[in-house]
XYZ file of C-alpha atoms in Angstrom:
692
model
C -0.045 0.025 0.029
C 0.984 3.599 -0.675
C 2.474 5.497 2.787
C 0.242 7.154 4.609
C 0.937 11.007 5.581
C 0.500 11.666 8.937
C -2.546 13.679 9.780
C -2.195 16.904 12.050
C -5.350 17.639 13.775
C -4.846 21.775 13.880
C -6.744 24.480 16.101
C -5.292 27.888 15.131
C -6.184 31.271 16.346
C -5.230 33.854 14.158
C -7.039 37.198 13.296
C -5.757 36.970 9.772
C -7.241 33.874 7.605
C -4.398 35.112 4.883
C -1.648 34.555 8.125
C -3.564 31.458 9.336
C -2.908 29.892 5.521
C 0.598 30.720 5.359
C 1.318 29.131 9.150
C -0.753 25.839 7.984
C 1.388 25.672 5.194
C 4.546 25.496 6.860
C 3.196 22.319 8.699
C 1.860 21.091 4.984
C 5.812 21.631 3.653
C 7.224 19.300 6.634
C 5.184 16.605 5.274
C 2.077 16.604 7.041
C -1.450 17.040 5.932
C -3.236 19.458 8.068
C -6.950 19.284 9.155
C -7.350 22.751 10.857
C -10.043 24.355 12.429
C -10.097 28.538 13.331
C -11.154 29.482 16.932
C -12.245 32.886 17.594
C -13.957 32.591 21.101
C -14.041 30.635 24.307
C -17.091 29.404 23.369
C -16.282 28.158 19.822
C -13.085 26.525 21.990
C -14.801 24.467 24.250
C -16.765 22.936 21.246
C -13.780 21.729 19.772
C -12.015 20.587 22.621
C -15.250 18.690 23.516
C -15.911 17.355 20.100
C -12.842 15.566 19.234
C -8.917 15.311 20.114
C -6.584 17.913 18.508
C -2.804 17.290 17.879
C -1.555 21.074 17.913
C -2.636 24.342 18.604
C -0.919 27.642 17.426
C -2.187 30.956 18.733
C -1.391 34.598 17.803
C -1.761 36.482 21.640
C -5.361 38.147 20.728
C -7.930 37.154 18.268
C -11.378 38.525 19.010
C -12.864 37.591 22.004
C -10.324 35.053 22.462
C -6.936 35.822 24.641
C -4.437 33.323 24.304
C -3.400 32.810 27.754
C -6.988 32.513 28.352
C -6.895 29.795 25.841
C -4.317 27.734 27.184
C -6.164 27.787 30.485
C -9.245 26.086 29.259
C -7.006 23.632 27.200
C -5.738 22.847 30.774
C -9.125 22.732 32.164
C -10.473 20.061 30.109
C -6.943 17.889 31.020
C -5.923 17.606 27.383
C -2.242 17.061 26.580
C -2.415 19.461 23.596
C 1.052 21.188 22.587
C 0.265 25.193 22.833
C 2.534 27.044 20.735
C 2.331 31.380 21.095
C 3.050 32.907 17.772
C 4.129 36.648 18.661
C 3.902 39.800 15.839
C 5.681 41.554 18.940
C 8.408 39.340 20.314
C 9.243 40.312 23.587
C 10.924 39.059 26.849
C 8.155 40.360 29.168
C 5.177 38.173 26.906
C 7.826 35.119 26.485
C 8.437 35.018 30.510
C 4.513 35.313 31.075
C 3.900 32.662 28.368
C 6.694 30.568 29.945
C 5.568 30.863 33.587
C 1.985 30.115 32.481
C 3.356 26.623 31.283
C 2.864 27.592 27.403
C 4.986 24.823 25.358
C 6.543 27.233 23.069
C 6.994 30.930 21.887
C 8.276 31.854 18.167
C 8.198 35.025 16.375
C 5.658 35.141 13.286
C 8.435 36.681 11.196
C 10.732 33.418 11.740
C 8.529 30.620 9.742
C 12.001 28.186 10.035
C 11.600 28.445 13.935
C 7.823 27.898 13.763
C 8.453 24.797 11.818
C 11.308 23.361 14.491
C 9.237 24.193 17.047
C 6.186 22.841 15.879
C 8.266 19.320 14.688
C 9.760 19.546 18.353
C 6.219 19.641 20.218
C 4.663 17.273 18.112
C 7.808 14.654 18.698
C 7.563 15.736 22.450
C 3.689 14.987 22.791
C 4.482 11.689 20.576
C 7.004 10.769 23.156
C 4.563 11.435 26.072
C 1.599 9.660 24.936
C 4.017 6.539 24.000
C 5.294 7.085 27.974
C 1.547 6.793 29.254
C 1.104 4.047 27.017
C 4.621 2.429 28.377
C 3.528 3.085 32.129
C 0.306 1.778 31.495
C 1.392 -1.630 29.659
C 4.142 -1.609 32.867
C 1.693 -1.407 35.009
C -0.560 -4.362 33.836
C 2.460 -6.287 33.152
C 3.457 -5.720 36.858
C -0.147 -7.133 37.611
C 0.498 -10.195 36.005
C 4.400 -10.838 36.998
C 2.677 -10.827 40.552
C 0.308 -13.468 39.500
C 2.600 -15.476 37.877
C 5.564 -14.826 40.982
C 2.813 -15.896 43.493
C 1.945 -19.176 41.665
C 5.434 -20.255 40.386
C 7.131 -23.210 41.698
C 10.404 -21.312 41.617
C 11.668 -19.775 45.152
C 11.684 -16.102 44.371
C 11.874 -12.905 46.475
C 12.872 -9.326 46.242
C 15.485 -7.683 48.241
C 16.344 -3.886 49.393
C 19.300 -2.930 51.443
C 20.014 -6.552 52.368
C 16.276 -7.001 53.628
C 13.310 -9.062 52.158
C 10.628 -6.715 50.707
C 8.668 -9.676 49.226
C 8.653 -13.113 48.867
C 6.383 -15.640 46.895
C 4.797 -18.897 48.474
C 7.163 -21.580 47.202
C 10.587 -19.108 48.663
C 8.711 -19.374 52.227
C 8.224 -23.090 52.075
C 11.550 -23.896 50.921
C 12.796 -22.074 53.931
C 10.439 -23.574 56.443
C 7.951 -20.681 56.686
C 4.349 -21.297 56.907
C 3.417 -17.864 55.866
C 5.280 -15.485 53.272
C 4.910 -12.479 55.632
C 7.287 -14.064 58.459
C 9.839 -13.459 56.074
C 9.366 -9.437 55.764
C 12.040 -7.297 56.847
C 14.216 -10.375 57.568
C 18.142 -9.943 56.376
C 19.073 -12.418 53.613
C 21.970 -13.374 55.696
C 19.609 -15.282 58.286
C 18.999 -17.657 55.418
C 22.327 -18.369 54.797
C 24.303 -20.944 57.119
C 27.138 -19.398 59.132
C 30.275 -21.239 56.682
C 28.740 -19.576 53.602
C 28.089 -15.680 55.090
C 31.395 -14.470 54.173
C 31.532 -15.833 50.712
C 27.924 -14.674 50.107
C 29.250 -10.957 51.000
C 32.214 -11.359 48.673
C 29.803 -12.753 45.973
C 27.561 -9.461 46.646
C 30.555 -6.847 45.878
C 31.496 -8.695 42.919
C 27.790 -8.880 41.984
C 27.786 -5.260 42.204
C 31.030 -4.313 40.158
C 30.935 -7.290 37.560
C 27.307 -8.574 37.504
C 28.611 -12.110 39.017
C 24.754 -13.306 39.647
C 25.008 -17.072 40.721
C 26.236 -18.267 44.153
C 26.365 -21.913 45.447
C 25.761 -22.099 49.493
C 23.938 -23.954 52.147
C 20.423 -22.582 52.928
C 19.128 -22.235 56.548
C 15.878 -22.988 57.325
C 13.541 -21.810 59.893
C 14.171 -24.795 62.078
C 17.786 -25.084 61.625
C 18.384 -27.578 59.254
C 20.508 -26.943 56.082
C 20.223 -27.560 52.430
C 22.500 -27.192 48.801
C 21.014 -24.462 46.960
C 21.996 -21.990 43.977
C 21.160 -18.703 44.240
C 20.839 -16.094 41.348
C 20.726 -12.395 41.611
C 19.333 -9.773 39.119
C 18.489 -5.980 39.216
C 14.640 -5.355 39.446
C 12.131 -2.833 40.588
C 9.279 -3.698 43.064
C 6.273 -1.046 43.388
C 8.624 1.344 41.838
C 11.761 1.203 43.972
C 14.768 -0.326 42.511
C 15.780 -3.656 44.450
C 17.392 -7.103 43.511
C 15.745 -10.402 42.562
C 16.542 -13.365 44.265
C 15.869 -16.828 42.519
C 16.953 -20.056 44.733
C 16.786 -23.097 43.226
C 17.641 -26.222 45.975
C 20.574 -28.496 44.699
C 23.444 -26.751 42.580
C 24.137 -29.419 39.998
C 21.329 -28.797 37.673
C 21.636 -25.032 37.981
C 25.478 -25.362 37.047
C 24.540 -27.552 34.115
C 21.749 -25.128 33.093
C 24.222 -22.331 33.277
C 26.970 -24.410 31.220
C 24.360 -25.133 28.586
C 23.459 -21.468 28.282
C 27.017 -20.488 27.729
C 27.130 -23.381 25.158
C 24.156 -21.982 23.352
C 25.669 -18.582 23.316
C 28.744 -19.535 21.617
C 29.373 -19.927 17.645
C 31.030 -22.698 17.166
C 33.284 -21.500 14.257
C 34.957 -18.723 15.823
C 34.603 -19.308 19.723
C 32.583 -16.046 19.626
C 29.500 -15.068 21.288
C 26.571 -15.379 18.921
C 24.301 -12.883 17.423
C 21.668 -13.575 20.069
C 23.580 -12.989 22.886
C 24.911 -9.711 21.467
C 21.512 -8.714 20.991
C 20.903 -9.300 24.822
C 24.304 -7.482 25.568
C 23.127 -4.617 23.441
C 19.544 -4.590 25.274
C 21.466 -4.174 28.512
C 24.018 -1.645 27.299
C 21.129 0.566 25.968
C 19.439 0.088 29.545
C 22.704 0.913 31.591
C 23.189 3.895 28.951
C 19.690 5.169 29.904
C 19.542 4.536 33.487
C 23.124 4.960 34.642
C 24.768 7.512 32.317
C 26.943 5.557 30.815
C 27.968 5.435 26.774
C 28.983 2.422 24.969
C 30.500 2.034 21.388
C 29.586 -0.582 19.419
C 31.696 -1.899 16.228
C 30.107 -3.665 13.212
C 33.202 -5.515 11.515
C 33.533 -7.476 8.071
C 36.231 -8.149 5.381
C 35.756 -6.107 1.900
C 36.638 -9.548 0.126
C 34.028 -11.587 1.909
C 31.827 -11.864 -1.409
C 35.061 -12.343 -3.856
C 36.339 -15.257 -1.638
C 33.223 -16.884 -1.594
C 32.714 -16.827 -5.586
C 36.065 -17.966 -6.033
C 37.029 -20.328 -2.988
C 33.544 -21.453 -1.866
C 32.079 -22.148 1.360
C 35.439 -23.623 2.931
C 37.050 -20.539 1.959
C 34.813 -18.116 3.578
C 35.164 -20.466 6.788
C 38.723 -19.516 6.470
C 38.577 -16.036 5.998
C 36.140 -15.844 9.107
C 38.446 -17.985 11.302
C 41.628 -15.868 10.360
C 39.547 -12.787 10.831
C 38.449 -13.711 14.210
C 41.999 -14.579 15.263
C 43.336 -11.187 14.194
C 40.938 -9.937 16.629
C 41.753 -11.816 19.323
C 45.193 -11.314 18.700
C 44.850 -7.100 18.904
C 44.127 -7.929 22.827
C 41.069 -5.401 22.408
C 39.353 -4.683 25.909
C 35.948 -4.852 25.331
C 32.696 -6.191 26.894
C 31.571 -8.450 24.366
C 32.784 -9.827 21.001
C 30.518 -11.789 18.675
C 30.043 -13.263 15.295
C 26.969 -11.405 14.022
C 26.457 -12.672 10.903
C 27.647 -15.247 8.290
C 30.670 -12.501 7.550
C 30.265 -10.119 10.318
C 31.686 -9.468 13.698
C 30.505 -7.068 16.271
C 32.501 -5.726 19.567
C 31.043 -3.572 22.014
C 33.165 -1.193 24.232
C 31.920 0.497 27.589
C 32.616 3.736 28.306
C 34.678 4.551 25.292
C 35.041 8.371 24.324
C 34.077 8.819 20.433
C 37.600 9.603 19.575
C 39.320 6.913 21.377
C 36.203 4.350 19.421
C 37.439 5.949 16.046
C 41.062 5.462 17.211
C 40.628 1.790 17.869
C 39.117 0.736 14.562
C 41.037 2.955 12.608
C 44.093 1.255 14.096
C 42.384 -2.193 13.277
C 41.643 -1.376 9.567
C 45.425 -0.609 9.461
C 46.605 -3.525 11.264
C 44.141 -5.898 8.822
C 45.749 -4.449 5.601
C 49.024 -5.481 6.538
C 47.731 -9.259 7.270
C 48.497 -11.818 4.601
C 45.676 -13.951 4.263
C 46.135 -17.711 3.510
C 43.082 -19.331 1.609
C 43.500 -22.755 0.299
C 47.415 -22.260 -0.157
C 46.878 -19.043 -1.898
C 47.826 -15.628 -0.183
C 45.349 -12.691 -0.286
C 45.552 -9.238 0.328
C 42.081 -8.192 2.231
C 40.855 -5.284 4.065
C 38.442 -4.221 6.549
C 35.344 -2.031 6.888
C 34.056 -0.868 10.364
C 30.874 0.775 11.230
C 30.322 2.434 14.693
C 27.249 3.115 16.196
C 27.733 5.040 19.933
C 24.682 3.937 22.266
C 23.848 7.087 24.660
C 20.683 7.624 26.716
C 18.573 8.193 23.402
C 19.839 5.194 21.734
C 17.331 3.085 20.585
C 17.795 -0.884 21.905
C 19.097 -4.316 20.463
C 18.737 -4.757 16.558
C 18.288 -1.322 15.802
C 21.669 -0.574 17.582
C 23.376 -3.151 15.245
C 21.691 -1.883 12.438
C 22.972 1.535 12.958
C 26.288 0.266 12.863
C 25.663 -1.889 9.720
C 24.283 1.049 7.793
C 27.552 2.897 8.606
C 29.236 -0.075 7.454
C 27.858 -0.289 4.328
C 28.617 3.432 3.505
C 32.245 3.039 3.706
C 32.138 -0.704 2.315
C 30.461 0.249 -1.020
C 32.425 2.771 -1.676
C 36.130 2.191 -1.276
C 35.885 -0.362 1.678
C 39.322 -0.420 3.904
C 37.822 2.422 6.578
C 35.774 3.479 9.565
C 32.532 5.472 9.368
C 30.618 6.410 12.415
C 26.892 6.223 12.060
C 25.060 9.670 11.941
C 21.474 10.049 12.197
C 21.347 12.957 10.260
C 23.060 11.896 7.102
C 21.785 8.269 7.440
C 18.215 9.040 7.736
C 18.842 11.911 5.466
C 17.416 14.299 8.065
C 18.993 17.617 8.643
C 21.860 16.933 5.809
C 23.619 19.432 4.036
C 22.338 20.019 0.088
C 25.574 18.550 -1.402
C 24.747 15.165 0.546
C 21.323 15.160 -0.209
C 22.179 15.943 -3.852
C 24.720 13.341 -3.731
C 21.962 10.745 -2.592
C 19.499 11.849 -4.975
C 21.998 11.971 -7.808
C 23.280 8.222 -7.091
C 19.522 7.127 -7.164
C 18.962 8.415 -10.589
C 22.284 7.039 -12.182
C 21.464 3.471 -10.644
C 17.607 3.217 -11.167
C 16.424 3.320 -7.412
C 14.897 6.776 -8.354
C 11.554 5.832 -10.570
C 7.870 6.337 -10.861
C 4.908 4.534 -9.886
C 1.688 4.635 -11.707
C -2.142 4.810 -9.609
C -5.115 4.762 -11.341
C -7.997 7.275 -10.804
C -11.222 5.283 -11.938
C -14.354 6.774 -12.645
C -17.590 6.347 -10.531
C -19.979 8.989 -11.688
C -17.661 10.728 -14.740
C -17.197 10.009 -18.288
C -14.924 6.871 -19.037
C -11.050 8.346 -19.036
C -7.609 6.524 -18.874
C -6.333 8.500 -15.670
C -3.361 7.714 -13.446
C -1.728 9.624 -10.839
C 2.033 9.715 -10.812
C 4.012 9.172 -7.847
C 7.969 9.585 -7.031
C 9.618 6.681 -5.533
C 13.556 6.278 -4.302
C 15.177 3.214 -3.028
C 17.686 2.868 -0.112
C 21.449 1.139 -0.340
C 19.711 -1.592 0.556
C 17.151 -1.724 -2.257
C 14.236 -0.946 0.273
C 11.656 1.707 -0.429
C 12.144 5.176 1.273
C 8.862 6.256 2.723
C 7.530 9.574 1.105
C 6.620 10.668 4.505
C 10.619 10.798 4.983
C 12.082 11.417 1.618
C 9.928 14.425 0.608
C 9.902 17.028 3.695
C 13.712 16.839 3.400
C 13.709 17.465 -0.135
C 11.005 20.412 0.608
C 13.445 21.940 3.365
C 16.653 21.598 1.410
C 14.671 23.195 -2.423
C 15.666 20.149 -4.103
C 11.792 19.716 -5.004
C 11.827 21.640 -8.074
C 14.710 19.617 -9.726
C 12.822 16.669 -8.924
C 10.007 17.791 -10.249
C 11.843 18.445 -13.645
C 12.685 14.897 -13.487
C 9.487 13.433 -13.226
C 7.521 15.639 -15.674
C 10.208 14.056 -18.359
C 10.046 10.660 -16.916
C 6.028 10.928 -17.091
C 6.306 12.663 -20.796
C 8.128 9.506 -21.947
C 5.782 7.095 -20.343
C 2.863 9.088 -21.912
C 4.404 9.035 -25.086
C 5.154 5.132 -24.966
C 1.218 4.465 -24.131
C 0.092 6.721 -26.991
C 2.075 4.548 -29.202
C 0.034 1.858 -27.934
C -3.193 3.683 -28.988
C -4.001 4.417 -25.300
C -5.500 7.725 -24.308
C -3.383 8.055 -21.095
C -3.689 11.235 -19.209
C -0.884 11.455 -16.703
C -1.586 13.397 -13.392
C 1.854 15.098 -12.163
C 1.654 16.774 -8.400
C 4.055 19.584 -8.350
C 5.952 21.270 -5.058
C 5.504 24.339 -3.993
C 9.198 25.330 -4.684
C 8.027 25.071 -8.482
C 5.427 27.081 -8.380
C 8.029 30.088 -8.028
C 10.130 28.720 -10.575
C 9.310 31.065 -13.470
C 10.761 28.743 -16.286
C 9.002 25.944 -15.561
C 5.819 26.405 -17.388
C 8.175 26.984 -20.877
C 9.696 23.710 -19.785
C 6.355 21.660 -19.747
C 5.170 23.041 -22.700
C 8.740 23.027 -24.912
C 8.617 19.041 -23.518
C 5.111 18.119 -24.485
C 6.000 19.754 -28.216
C 9.018 17.604 -28.204
C 7.312 14.649 -27.478
C 4.832 15.318 -29.831
C 1.779 14.958 -27.586
C -1.137 16.576 -27.349
C -1.927 19.054 -24.347
C -3.747 16.861 -22.379
C -1.465 14.225 -22.078
C -0.306 15.834 -18.702
C -2.347 17.284 -16.036
C -0.619 19.280 -13.664
C -1.599 19.443 -10.060
C -1.075 22.158 -7.275
C -1.382 21.604 -3.604
C -4.275 24.077 -2.011
C -1.831 25.180 0.665
C 0.765 25.721 -2.142
C -1.383 28.124 -4.339
C -2.619 30.039 -1.510
C 0.884 31.058 -0.230
C 1.885 31.559 -3.600
C -1.137 32.931 -5.099
C 0.112 35.587 -7.520
C 2.688 32.740 -8.952
C -0.040 30.412 -9.228
C -2.141 32.700 -11.172
C 0.678 33.555 -13.607
C 1.992 29.644 -14.088
C -1.322 28.137 -14.675
C -2.655 30.637 -16.987
C 0.478 30.070 -18.745
C -0.136 26.386 -18.859
C -3.894 26.880 -20.053
C -2.687 29.085 -22.733
C -1.418 25.722 -24.033
C -4.384 23.648 -23.476
C -2.795 22.513 -20.332
C -5.424 21.115 -17.268
C -5.037 22.049 -13.888
C -5.607 20.014 -10.611
C -6.048 21.486 -7.088
C -5.184 18.583 -4.875
C -5.772 18.876 -0.845
C -8.877 20.514 -1.444
C -10.664 21.289 1.868
C -7.078 21.301 3.662
C -7.086 25.479 3.788
C -9.432 27.527 6.051
C -11.472 28.525 2.779
C -10.848 26.463 0.235
C -13.722 27.395 -2.124
C -12.103 31.128 -2.280
C -9.655 29.404 -4.478
C -11.731 29.082 -7.523
C -12.241 33.022 -7.474
C -8.401 33.359 -8.374
C -7.321 30.443 -10.189
C -9.216 28.310 -12.769
C -9.269 24.908 -12.092
C -10.273 22.049 -14.288
C -10.041 19.277 -11.099
C -10.518 19.376 -7.664
C -8.853 16.272 -5.887
C -9.773 16.195 -2.165
C -7.520 16.048 0.748
C -7.040 12.223 1.023
C -7.080 12.521 4.850
C -10.654 12.922 4.898
C -11.465 9.212 3.089
C -10.600 7.272 6.065
C -13.197 8.736 8.096
C -16.158 8.935 5.589
C -17.874 5.720 6.494
C -17.562 6.198 10.314
C -17.413 10.217 11.190
C -20.851 11.982 10.060
C -19.011 15.373 10.290
C -16.748 14.467 7.776
C -19.182 12.642 5.838
C -21.279 16.248 5.546
C -17.988 18.092 5.038
C -17.107 16.210 2.101
C -20.436 16.476 0.460
C -20.266 19.976 0.727
C -16.765 20.488 -0.470
C -18.130 18.190 -3.560
C -21.175 20.568 -3.948
C -19.433 23.350 -4.070
C -16.754 22.102 -6.856
C -19.702 20.944 -9.012
C -21.530 24.298 -9.045
C -17.884 25.473 -10.501
C -18.024 22.596 -13.280
C -15.254 21.314 -11.793
C -13.965 17.187 -12.162
C -14.103 15.984 -8.685
C -11.606 13.414 -7.521
C -11.312 11.611 -4.219
C -8.017 9.637 -3.581
C -6.909 7.174 -0.603
C -10.116 5.001 -1.159
C -8.795 1.946 0.425
C -11.538 -0.284 1.542
C -14.901 -1.027 0.267
C -16.616 1.127 3.233
C -15.234 4.409 1.982
C -16.343 3.636 -1.347
C -19.985 2.617 -0.009
C -19.774 6.200 1.715
C -18.655 8.288 -1.469
C -20.743 6.290 -3.930
C -23.990 8.882 -3.058
C -22.062 11.983 -2.624
C -21.819 12.369 -6.656
C -18.100 12.147 -6.838
C -17.038 11.726 -10.310
C -13.366 9.827 -9.915
C -11.628 7.845 -7.207
C -8.013 6.810 -6.520
C -6.988 4.432 -3.946
C -5.710 0.865 -3.218
C -8.988 -0.654 -3.264
C -8.956 -0.290 -6.656
C -5.185 -0.776 -7.458
C -1.940 -0.007 -5.349
C 0.775 2.384 -7.328
C 2.873 0.150 -9.471
C 5.387 0.467 -11.996
C 3.504 -0.596 -14.955
C 0.082 1.000 -16.433
C -2.048 -2.205 -16.394
C -5.403 -0.954 -15.117
C -8.579 -2.117 -17.194
C -10.355 1.120 -17.305
C -13.207 -1.060 -19.431
C -13.638 -3.697 -16.556
C -13.718 -1.279 -13.736
C -17.400 -0.516 -13.597
C -18.353 0.447 -10.049
């Protein structure tokens, strides 16, 4: 299915509708679909808060009868976790101080759209983190309840200890030590259940546990009646009733526990290299991220792989790769690196985890490994090879993800150096690897590489008639693959290109590719018409209209082969440019589509300024058509307004039968969505068989 753009439900208070539209456009250009409602009184705000949940509130200090500070108090009164950002024309310290004292989340000057964008982005992320935290806390509470039930019914003897005293024991624990009631063990020191012959050793064990996480101890247990028994005790950090403590698990008889521990150790070892295996490494990464989050400890993780592995596999087969792996492992061992764990994490890759490693020190270690390995002579089946290493580094801090995501970060950094020249080190950089916040040069490099390697391509989704005339319409989408061959989500790609000023260049590439497709379809005697959506940056390009007209003529295509789309909020933001742009195109017979219809505060007003042929409703309405009567009514009003102006209406994102059923009586002319056919590289939809 096509990736969905996140919908932001926005309340906005602004005395100027034009200024409000500009603010909404900031959100749109950041990759959000916006469902906005303007509130100008306390009563209107209360009605809006009672009707539904909202994601964001943007307010000027005073709008008619509504003061921003009073609006914030109303939001608080309703108990809403609603990010509230005050936008000031008069950006004074006094107002900022007053807003901060009140608890308003952010204050930004109206003259700085970029700061407003960043503040909106941060507050939406923070709100999402708070929501996730509440869900996690609720899930934790439920898990604790289930754990208490499991503890109570467990056959294992389990207790929780704080400052050396029992604060909880289950029935099995009390029974093991000869107590009739678990409450009898409350506040009894752990030392009292250990025979005197083992108490000094136990004290030493506790010191080692705190320092080195040693967690098993063989001892003689002391029952209430004075008798003793052999037992194995294991400790692990835990929390009980929100308080940090230690979990104690005791099993009578030490042999089985020792055997279990040996089996556990064997199961964690890779048999070829003697290193730990991937599963054990992932568990260690989880523990490392937990320590980093809770104890302010930093870790560094290396992903290491020989650059020539694929070539060795091709030339020498499995036995050759095994030799390369063993010799690489031996090389790592010979370096005497002080690490937490060294593991084999894939057929050809190794992982090394370091604790409390500073970034510069970690990079020095990695660079030394690369240099030293390049000097090694690798012997494979009697032949000597010169091999090199590539290393990717991921640093684990309190903000890092857990487990396999850390491994993936280091692997992504490894791929960056391996796929270029190898024999080097790359540190994972979220800004670069996720293409967020990168410089224009870096983004141009990534996009240019995608174009050259066919990782940038077009997909096509049919637009089928519902009540309109039969036509072969397709919506064109630009898509891009990353280095691993995976589709880059449009919600990640397009906000970045918008912010970096690259969309106008991409729009030209899309137009050129779409014209080639249209030409190919016309040669097949198909009257295919392609909808090409342009960005806001293209509207202000004075040469783009001439570019489209010129390329249409060169392709010898009729003017209806391409239908040029503009988004409603872009047109409103660059209204004069949009008028001139559309008039120039329409002088050549090229038709215009307006997408995102209904996303602005005054959608019908656009008709009075720009001559539009097709109206494409905002896709965020579609999913709620069947379940939300207010949305259904609003969509009906928008469709009727468009039909009154003789506009052809299209509703996108029709992904299920219920949406189609809700649309059918509204009289919309055409529909588009995965219910008909998902976007694909081929134009193979049978319009004659799509009678709905």
